[in-house]
mmCIF file of C-alpha atoms in Angstrom:
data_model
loop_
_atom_site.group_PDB
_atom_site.id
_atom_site.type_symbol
_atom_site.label_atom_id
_atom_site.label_comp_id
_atom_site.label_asym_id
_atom_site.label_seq_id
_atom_site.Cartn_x
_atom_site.Cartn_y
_atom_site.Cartn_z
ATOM 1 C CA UNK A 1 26.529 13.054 21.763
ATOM 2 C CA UNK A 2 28.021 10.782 19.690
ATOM 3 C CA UNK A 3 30.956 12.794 19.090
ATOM 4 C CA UNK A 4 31.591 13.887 22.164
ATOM 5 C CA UNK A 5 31.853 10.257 23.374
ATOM 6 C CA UNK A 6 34.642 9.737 20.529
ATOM 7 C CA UNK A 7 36.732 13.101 21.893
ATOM 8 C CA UNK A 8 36.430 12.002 25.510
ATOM 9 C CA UNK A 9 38.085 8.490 24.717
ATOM 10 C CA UNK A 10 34.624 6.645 25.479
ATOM 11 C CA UNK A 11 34.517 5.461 21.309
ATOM 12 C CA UNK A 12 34.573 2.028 22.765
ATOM 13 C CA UNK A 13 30.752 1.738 22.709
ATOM 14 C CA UNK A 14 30.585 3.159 19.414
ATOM 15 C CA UNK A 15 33.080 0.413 17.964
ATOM 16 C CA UNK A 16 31.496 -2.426 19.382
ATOM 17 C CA UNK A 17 30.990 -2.640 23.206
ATOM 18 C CA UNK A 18 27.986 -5.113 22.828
ATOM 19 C CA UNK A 19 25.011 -4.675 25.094
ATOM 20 C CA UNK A 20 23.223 -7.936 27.345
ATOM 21 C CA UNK A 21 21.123 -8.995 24.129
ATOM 22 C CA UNK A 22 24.367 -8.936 21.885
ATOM 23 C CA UNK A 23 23.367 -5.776 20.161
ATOM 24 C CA UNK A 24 26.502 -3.347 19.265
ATOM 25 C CA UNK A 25 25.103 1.298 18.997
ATOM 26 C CA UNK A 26 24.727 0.733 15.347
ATOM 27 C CA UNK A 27 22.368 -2.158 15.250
ATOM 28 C CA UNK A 28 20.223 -1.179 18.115
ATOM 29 C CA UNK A 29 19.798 2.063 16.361
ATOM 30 C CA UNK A 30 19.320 0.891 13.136
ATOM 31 C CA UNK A 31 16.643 -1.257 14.690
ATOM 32 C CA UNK A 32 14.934 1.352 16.557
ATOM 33 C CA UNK A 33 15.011 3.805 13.613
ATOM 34 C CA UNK A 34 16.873 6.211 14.901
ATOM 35 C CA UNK A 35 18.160 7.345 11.632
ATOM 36 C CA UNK A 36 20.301 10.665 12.647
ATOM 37 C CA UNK A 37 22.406 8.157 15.558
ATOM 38 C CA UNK A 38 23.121 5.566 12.830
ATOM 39 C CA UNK A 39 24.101 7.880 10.642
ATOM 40 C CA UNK A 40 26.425 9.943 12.920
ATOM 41 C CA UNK A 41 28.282 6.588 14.549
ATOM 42 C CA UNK A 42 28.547 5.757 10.637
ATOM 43 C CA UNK A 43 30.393 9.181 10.315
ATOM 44 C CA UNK A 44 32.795 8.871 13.439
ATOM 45 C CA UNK A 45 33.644 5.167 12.820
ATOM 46 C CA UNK A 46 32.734 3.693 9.729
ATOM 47 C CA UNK A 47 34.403 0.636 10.218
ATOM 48 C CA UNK A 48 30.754 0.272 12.551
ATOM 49 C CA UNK A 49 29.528 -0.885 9.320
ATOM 50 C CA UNK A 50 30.847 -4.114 9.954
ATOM 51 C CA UNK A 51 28.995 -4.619 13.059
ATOM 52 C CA UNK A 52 26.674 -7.836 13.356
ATOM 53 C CA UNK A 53 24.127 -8.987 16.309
ATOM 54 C CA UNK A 54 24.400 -12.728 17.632
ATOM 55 C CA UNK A 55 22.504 -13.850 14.797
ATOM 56 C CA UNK A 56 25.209 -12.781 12.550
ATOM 57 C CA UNK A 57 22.992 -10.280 10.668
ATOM 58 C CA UNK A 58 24.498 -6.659 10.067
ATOM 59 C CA UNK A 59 23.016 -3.817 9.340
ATOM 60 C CA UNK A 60 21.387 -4.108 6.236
ATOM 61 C CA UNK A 61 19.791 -7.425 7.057
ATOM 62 C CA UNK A 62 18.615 -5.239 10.395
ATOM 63 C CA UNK A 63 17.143 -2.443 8.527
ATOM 64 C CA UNK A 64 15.559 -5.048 6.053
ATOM 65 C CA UNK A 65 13.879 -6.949 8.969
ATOM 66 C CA UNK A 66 12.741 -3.707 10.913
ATOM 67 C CA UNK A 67 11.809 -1.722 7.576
ATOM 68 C CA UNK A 68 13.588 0.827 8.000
ATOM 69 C CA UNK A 69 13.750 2.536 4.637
ATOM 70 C CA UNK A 70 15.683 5.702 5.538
ATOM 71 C CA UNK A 71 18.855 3.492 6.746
ATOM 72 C CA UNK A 72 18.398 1.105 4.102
ATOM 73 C CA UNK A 73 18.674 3.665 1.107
ATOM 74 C CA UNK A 74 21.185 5.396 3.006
ATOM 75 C CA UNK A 75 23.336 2.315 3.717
ATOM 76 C CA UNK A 76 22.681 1.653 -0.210
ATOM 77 C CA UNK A 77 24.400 4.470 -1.493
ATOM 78 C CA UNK A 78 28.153 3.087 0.599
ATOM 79 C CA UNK A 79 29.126 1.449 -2.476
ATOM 80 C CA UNK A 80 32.602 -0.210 -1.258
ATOM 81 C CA UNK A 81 30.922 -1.674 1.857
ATOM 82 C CA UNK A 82 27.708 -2.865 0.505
ATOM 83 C CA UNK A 83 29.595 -5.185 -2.148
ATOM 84 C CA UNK A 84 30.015 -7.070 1.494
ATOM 85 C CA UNK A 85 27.003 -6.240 2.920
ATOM 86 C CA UNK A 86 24.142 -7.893 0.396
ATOM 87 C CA UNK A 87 26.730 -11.656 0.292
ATOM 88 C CA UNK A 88 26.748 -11.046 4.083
ATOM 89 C CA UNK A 89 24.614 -14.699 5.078
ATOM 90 C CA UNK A 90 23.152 -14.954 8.733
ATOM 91 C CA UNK A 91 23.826 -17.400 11.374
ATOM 92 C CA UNK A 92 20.371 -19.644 10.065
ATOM 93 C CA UNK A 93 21.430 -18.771 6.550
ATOM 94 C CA UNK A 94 19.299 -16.574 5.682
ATOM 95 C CA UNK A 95 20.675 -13.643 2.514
ATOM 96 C CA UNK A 96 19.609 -9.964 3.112
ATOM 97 C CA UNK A 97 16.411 -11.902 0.589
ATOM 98 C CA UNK A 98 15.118 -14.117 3.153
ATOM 99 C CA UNK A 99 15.356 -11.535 5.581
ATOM 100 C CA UNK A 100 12.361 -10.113 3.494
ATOM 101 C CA UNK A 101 10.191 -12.313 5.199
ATOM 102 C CA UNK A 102 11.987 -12.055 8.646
ATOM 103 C CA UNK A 103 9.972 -8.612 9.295
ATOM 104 C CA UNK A 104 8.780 -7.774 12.860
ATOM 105 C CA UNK A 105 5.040 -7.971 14.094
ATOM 106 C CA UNK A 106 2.800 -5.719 12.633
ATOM 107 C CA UNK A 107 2.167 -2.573 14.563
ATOM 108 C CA UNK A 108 -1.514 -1.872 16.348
ATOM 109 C CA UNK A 109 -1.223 1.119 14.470
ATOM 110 C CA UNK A 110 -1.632 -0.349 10.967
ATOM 111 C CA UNK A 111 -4.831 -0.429 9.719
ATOM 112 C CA UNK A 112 -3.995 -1.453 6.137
ATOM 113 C CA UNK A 113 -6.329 -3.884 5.176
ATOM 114 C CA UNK A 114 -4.143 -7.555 4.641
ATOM 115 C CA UNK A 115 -4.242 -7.510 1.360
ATOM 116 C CA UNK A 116 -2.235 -4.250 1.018
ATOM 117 C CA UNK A 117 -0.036 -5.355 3.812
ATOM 118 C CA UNK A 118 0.826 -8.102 1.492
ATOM 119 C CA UNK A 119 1.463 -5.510 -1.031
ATOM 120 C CA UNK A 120 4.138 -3.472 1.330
ATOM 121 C CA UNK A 121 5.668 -7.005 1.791
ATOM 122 C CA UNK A 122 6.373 -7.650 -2.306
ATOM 123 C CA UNK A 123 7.263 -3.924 -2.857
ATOM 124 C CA UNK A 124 10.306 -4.609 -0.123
ATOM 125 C CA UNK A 125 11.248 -7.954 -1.460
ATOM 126 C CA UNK A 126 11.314 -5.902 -4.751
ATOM 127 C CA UNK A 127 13.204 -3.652 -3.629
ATOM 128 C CA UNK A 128 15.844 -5.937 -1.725
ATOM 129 C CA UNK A 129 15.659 -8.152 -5.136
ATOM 130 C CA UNK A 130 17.479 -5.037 -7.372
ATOM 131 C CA UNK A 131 20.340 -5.025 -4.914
ATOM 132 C CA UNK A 132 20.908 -8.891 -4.541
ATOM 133 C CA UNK A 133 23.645 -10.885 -6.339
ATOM 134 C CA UNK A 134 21.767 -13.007 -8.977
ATOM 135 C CA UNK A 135 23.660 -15.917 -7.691
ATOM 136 C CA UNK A 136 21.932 -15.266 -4.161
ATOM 137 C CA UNK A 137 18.952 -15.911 -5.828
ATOM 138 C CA UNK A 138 19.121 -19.396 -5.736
ATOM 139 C CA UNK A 139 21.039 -19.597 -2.162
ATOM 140 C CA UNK A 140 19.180 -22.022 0.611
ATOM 141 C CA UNK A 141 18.697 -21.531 4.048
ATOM 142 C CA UNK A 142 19.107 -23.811 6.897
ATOM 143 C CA UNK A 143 15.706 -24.554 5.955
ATOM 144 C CA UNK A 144 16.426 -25.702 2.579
ATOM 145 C CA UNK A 145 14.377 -22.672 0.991
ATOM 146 C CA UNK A 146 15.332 -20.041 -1.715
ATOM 147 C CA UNK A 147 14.420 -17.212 -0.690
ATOM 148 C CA UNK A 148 11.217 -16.094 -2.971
ATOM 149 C CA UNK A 149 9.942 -19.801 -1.437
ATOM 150 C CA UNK A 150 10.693 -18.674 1.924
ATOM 151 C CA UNK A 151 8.998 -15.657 1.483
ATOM 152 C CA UNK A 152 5.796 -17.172 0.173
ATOM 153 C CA UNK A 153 6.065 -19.688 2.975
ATOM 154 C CA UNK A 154 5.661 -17.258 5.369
ATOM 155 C CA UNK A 155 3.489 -14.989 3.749
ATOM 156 C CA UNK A 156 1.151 -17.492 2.870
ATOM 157 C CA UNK A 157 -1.362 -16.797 6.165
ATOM 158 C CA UNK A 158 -1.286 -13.214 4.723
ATOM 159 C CA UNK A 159 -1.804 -13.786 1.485
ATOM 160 C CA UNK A 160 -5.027 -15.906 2.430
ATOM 161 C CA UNK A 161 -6.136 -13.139 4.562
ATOM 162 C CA UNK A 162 -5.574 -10.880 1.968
ATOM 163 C CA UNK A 163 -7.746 -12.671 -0.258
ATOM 164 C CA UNK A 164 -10.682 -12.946 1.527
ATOM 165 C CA UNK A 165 -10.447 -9.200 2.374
ATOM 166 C CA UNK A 166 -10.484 -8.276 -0.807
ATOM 167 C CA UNK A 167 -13.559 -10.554 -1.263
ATOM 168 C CA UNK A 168 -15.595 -9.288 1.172
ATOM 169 C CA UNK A 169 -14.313 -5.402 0.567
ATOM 170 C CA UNK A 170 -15.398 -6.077 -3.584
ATOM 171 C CA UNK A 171 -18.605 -7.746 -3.079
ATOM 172 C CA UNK A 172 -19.741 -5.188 -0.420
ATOM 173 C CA UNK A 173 -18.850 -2.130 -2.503
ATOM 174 C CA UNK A 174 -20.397 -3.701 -5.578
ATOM 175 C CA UNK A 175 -24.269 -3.725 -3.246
ATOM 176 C CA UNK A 176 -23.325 -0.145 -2.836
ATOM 177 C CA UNK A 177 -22.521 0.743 -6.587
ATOM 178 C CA UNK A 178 -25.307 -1.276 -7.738
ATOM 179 C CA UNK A 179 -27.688 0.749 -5.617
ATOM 180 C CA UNK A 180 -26.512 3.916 -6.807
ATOM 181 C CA UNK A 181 -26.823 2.885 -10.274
ATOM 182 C CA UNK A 182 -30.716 2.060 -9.469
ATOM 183 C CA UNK A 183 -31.273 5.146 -8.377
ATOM 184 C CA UNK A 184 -29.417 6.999 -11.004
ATOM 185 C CA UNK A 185 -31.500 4.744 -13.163
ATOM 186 C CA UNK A 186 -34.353 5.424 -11.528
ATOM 187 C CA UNK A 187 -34.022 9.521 -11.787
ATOM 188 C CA UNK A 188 -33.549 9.188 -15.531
ATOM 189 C CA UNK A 189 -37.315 8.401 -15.927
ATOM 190 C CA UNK A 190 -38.180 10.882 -13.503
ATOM 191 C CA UNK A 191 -37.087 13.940 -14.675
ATOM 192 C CA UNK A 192 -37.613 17.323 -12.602
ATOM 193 C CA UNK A 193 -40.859 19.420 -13.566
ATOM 194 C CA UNK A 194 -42.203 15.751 -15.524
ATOM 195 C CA UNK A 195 -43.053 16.286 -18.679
ATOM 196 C CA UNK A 196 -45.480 18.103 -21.099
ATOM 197 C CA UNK A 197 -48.726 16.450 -21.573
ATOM 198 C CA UNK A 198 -48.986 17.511 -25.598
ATOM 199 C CA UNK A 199 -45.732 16.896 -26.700
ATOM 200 C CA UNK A 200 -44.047 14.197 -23.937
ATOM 201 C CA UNK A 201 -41.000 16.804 -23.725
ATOM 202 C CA UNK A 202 -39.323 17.702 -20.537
ATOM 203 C CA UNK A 203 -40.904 21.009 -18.420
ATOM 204 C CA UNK A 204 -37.999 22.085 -18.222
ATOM 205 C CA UNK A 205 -35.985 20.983 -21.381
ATOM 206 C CA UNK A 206 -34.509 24.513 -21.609
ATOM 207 C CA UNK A 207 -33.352 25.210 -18.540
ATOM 208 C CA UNK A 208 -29.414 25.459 -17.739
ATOM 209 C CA UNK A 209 -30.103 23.166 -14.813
ATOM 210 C CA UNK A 210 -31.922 20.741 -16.809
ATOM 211 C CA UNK A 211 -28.831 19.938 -18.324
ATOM 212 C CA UNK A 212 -26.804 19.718 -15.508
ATOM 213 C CA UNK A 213 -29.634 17.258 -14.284
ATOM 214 C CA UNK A 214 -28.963 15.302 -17.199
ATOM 215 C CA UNK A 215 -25.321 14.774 -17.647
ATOM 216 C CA UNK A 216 -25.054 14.484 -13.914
ATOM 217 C CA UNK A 217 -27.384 11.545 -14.220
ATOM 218 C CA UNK A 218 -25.400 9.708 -16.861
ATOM 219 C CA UNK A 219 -22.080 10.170 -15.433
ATOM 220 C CA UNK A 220 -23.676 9.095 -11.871
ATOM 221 C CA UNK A 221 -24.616 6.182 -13.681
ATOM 222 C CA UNK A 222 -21.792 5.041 -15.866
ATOM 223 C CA UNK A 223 -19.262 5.448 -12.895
ATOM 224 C CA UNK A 224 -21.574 3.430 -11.190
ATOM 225 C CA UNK A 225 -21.760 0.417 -13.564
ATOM 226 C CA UNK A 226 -18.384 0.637 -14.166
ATOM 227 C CA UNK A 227 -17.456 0.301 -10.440
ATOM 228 C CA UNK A 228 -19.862 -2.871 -10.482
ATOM 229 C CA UNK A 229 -17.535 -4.287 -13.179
ATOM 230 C CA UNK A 230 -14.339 -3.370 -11.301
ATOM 231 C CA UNK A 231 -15.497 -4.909 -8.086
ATOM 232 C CA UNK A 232 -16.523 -7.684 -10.301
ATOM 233 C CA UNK A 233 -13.373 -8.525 -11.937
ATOM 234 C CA UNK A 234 -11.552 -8.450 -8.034
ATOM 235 C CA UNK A 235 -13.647 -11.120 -7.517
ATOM 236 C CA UNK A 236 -12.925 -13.322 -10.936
ATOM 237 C CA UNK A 237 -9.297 -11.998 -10.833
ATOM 238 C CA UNK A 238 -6.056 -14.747 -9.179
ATOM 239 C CA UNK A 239 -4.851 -13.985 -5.914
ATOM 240 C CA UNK A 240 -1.072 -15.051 -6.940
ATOM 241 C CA UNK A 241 1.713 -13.363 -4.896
ATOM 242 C CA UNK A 242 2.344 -11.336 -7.532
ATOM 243 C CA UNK A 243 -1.160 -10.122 -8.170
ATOM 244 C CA UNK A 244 -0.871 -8.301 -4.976
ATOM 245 C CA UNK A 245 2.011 -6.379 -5.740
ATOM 246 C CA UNK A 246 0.014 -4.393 -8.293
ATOM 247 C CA UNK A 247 -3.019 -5.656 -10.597
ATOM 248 C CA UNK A 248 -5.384 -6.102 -7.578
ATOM 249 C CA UNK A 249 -4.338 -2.911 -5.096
ATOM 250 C CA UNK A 250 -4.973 -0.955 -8.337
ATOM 251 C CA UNK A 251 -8.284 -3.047 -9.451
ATOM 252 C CA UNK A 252 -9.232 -1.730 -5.531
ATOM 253 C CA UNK A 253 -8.451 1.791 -5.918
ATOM 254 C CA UNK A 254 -9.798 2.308 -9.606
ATOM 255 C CA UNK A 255 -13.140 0.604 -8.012
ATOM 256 C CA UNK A 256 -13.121 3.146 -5.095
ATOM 257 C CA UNK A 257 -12.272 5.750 -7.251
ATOM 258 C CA UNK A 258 -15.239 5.132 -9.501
ATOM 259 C CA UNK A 259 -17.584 4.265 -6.747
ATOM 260 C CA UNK A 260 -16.214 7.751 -4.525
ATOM 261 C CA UNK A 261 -17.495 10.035 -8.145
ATOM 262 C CA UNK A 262 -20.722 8.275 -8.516
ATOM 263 C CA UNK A 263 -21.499 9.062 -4.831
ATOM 264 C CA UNK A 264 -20.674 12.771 -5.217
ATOM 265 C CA UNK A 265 -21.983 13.037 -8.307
ATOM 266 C CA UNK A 266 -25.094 11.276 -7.302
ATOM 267 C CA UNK A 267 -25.628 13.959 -4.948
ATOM 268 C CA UNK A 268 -25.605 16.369 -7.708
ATOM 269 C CA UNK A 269 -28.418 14.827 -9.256
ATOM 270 C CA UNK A 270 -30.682 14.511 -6.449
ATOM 271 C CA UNK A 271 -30.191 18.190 -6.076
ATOM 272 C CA UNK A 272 -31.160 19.103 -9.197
ATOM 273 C CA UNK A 273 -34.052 16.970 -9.394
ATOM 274 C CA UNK A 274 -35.320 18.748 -5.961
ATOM 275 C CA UNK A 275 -35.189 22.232 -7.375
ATOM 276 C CA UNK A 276 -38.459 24.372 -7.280
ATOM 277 C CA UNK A 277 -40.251 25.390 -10.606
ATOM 278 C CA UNK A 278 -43.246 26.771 -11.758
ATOM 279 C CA UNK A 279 -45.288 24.563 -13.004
ATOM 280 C CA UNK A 280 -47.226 26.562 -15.338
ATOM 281 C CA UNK A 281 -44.263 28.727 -16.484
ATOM 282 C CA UNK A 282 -41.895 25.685 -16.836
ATOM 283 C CA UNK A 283 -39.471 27.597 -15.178
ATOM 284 C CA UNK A 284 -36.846 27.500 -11.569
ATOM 285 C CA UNK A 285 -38.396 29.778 -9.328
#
């Protein structure tokens, strides 16, 4: 479509015939993700590149603020034009860094928990970082902010959220793993078949299942008590910015991890501890 505007003479809203908001094809594209049009207008006029909205952002700052990763990396890889694009300072003076924190309203559809929201938030401001001139670094705003203050600024609501998610998440999976680990407990002094009366041995010490009763049992148990001490150290741990960006999201997943095996493997146990024998025999019927 785009080409066959350019062929029929009607390029003039590819270069830069603005629309009523002050938005030229490129930015409203970028903006709306549509990844193959920015792309192709890119390809039939690349001096598009150039293109900024009424806030004096161009594309780069757009597809920083609307997170659009696919334009972004493609953008990235323009080497000539991007030496422009990341000094490139908005209208409110904002670098393609503040913009970071400039990102739209969350979806409805997410359903991240805040705290790794917050973590999608650093990963981007990481990622905008590595392309940044160091000098840019230390730029102001019209606000009188840097940008990693800017970002923290308005982050900070997040952040907060964040933390008391991850409170609430730790300390109710840490009831759960600590009940799992009583009952895993618990089945270690009841063993299947109980035991012999002359000798205090297992029924069913040489069974094949016996065994898998047993180490069952102890791994149900360990991954239990280590979840409990995972959970644990969420809640003893700093909520920083920068412990969001990896040592607590991973502290959260190692805990799930562990709690998910006990859980299945607790299941395992209870099995095996339900299995029919023969009392006199000592043996699975």
């Amino acid at each position: 479509m785009v080409k066959e505007g350019a062929a029929e003479g009607s390029s003039t809203s590819i270069q830069g015939q603005r629309d009523d908001i002050g938005e030229t094809p490129l930015i409203l594209a970028t903006k709306s993700g549509c990844v193959e049009i920015a792309k192709e207008i890119l390809k039939v006029y690349p001096q598009a590149i150039e293109h900024v909205d009424d806030e004096g952002r161009n594309i780069l700052h757009v597809a920083i603020k609307y997170r659009q990763l696919d334009i972004f990396e493609y953008v990235k890889k323009m080497e000539v034009p991007m030496k422009r694009l990341v000094r490139k300072i908005d209208n409110n003076g904002n670098t393609i860094l503040h913009t970071v924190a400039l990102k739209r309203k969350i979806l409805a559809e997410k359903v991240e928990g805040p705290a790794l929201l917050l973590q999608e938030e650093l990963l981007w401001f990481e990622r905008v970082q590595e392309i940044t001139p160091s000098h840019f670094m230390y730029h102001q705003n019209n606000m009188k902010l840097p940008a990693d203050e800017f970002f923290n600024t308005v982050n900070s609501e997040l952040r907060s959220a964040g933390k008391e998610w991850l409170k609430s998440t730790a300390e109710g999976c840490s009831v759960v793993a600590v009940l799992i680990a009583t009952v895993a407990f618990a089945a270690a002094y009841t063993v299947p078949g109980g035991n012999q009366s002359s000798t205090g041995l297992p029924v069913l010490l040489n069974q094949p299942l016996f065994v898998v009763f047993t180490v069952t049992d102890v791994l149900s148990l360990n991954f239990a008590l280590t979840a409990v001490v995972t959970f644990l150290s969420i809640l003893s741990s700093p909520s920083r910015f920068e412990d969001f960006k990896q040592s607590l999201p991973s502290k959260l997943m190692l805990g799930f991890t562990f709690l998910f095996l006990s859980v299945a493997i607790d299941d395992d146990v209870v099995w095996s501890n339900n299995l029919p024998y023969d009392s006199h025999q000592g043996k699975l019927d």
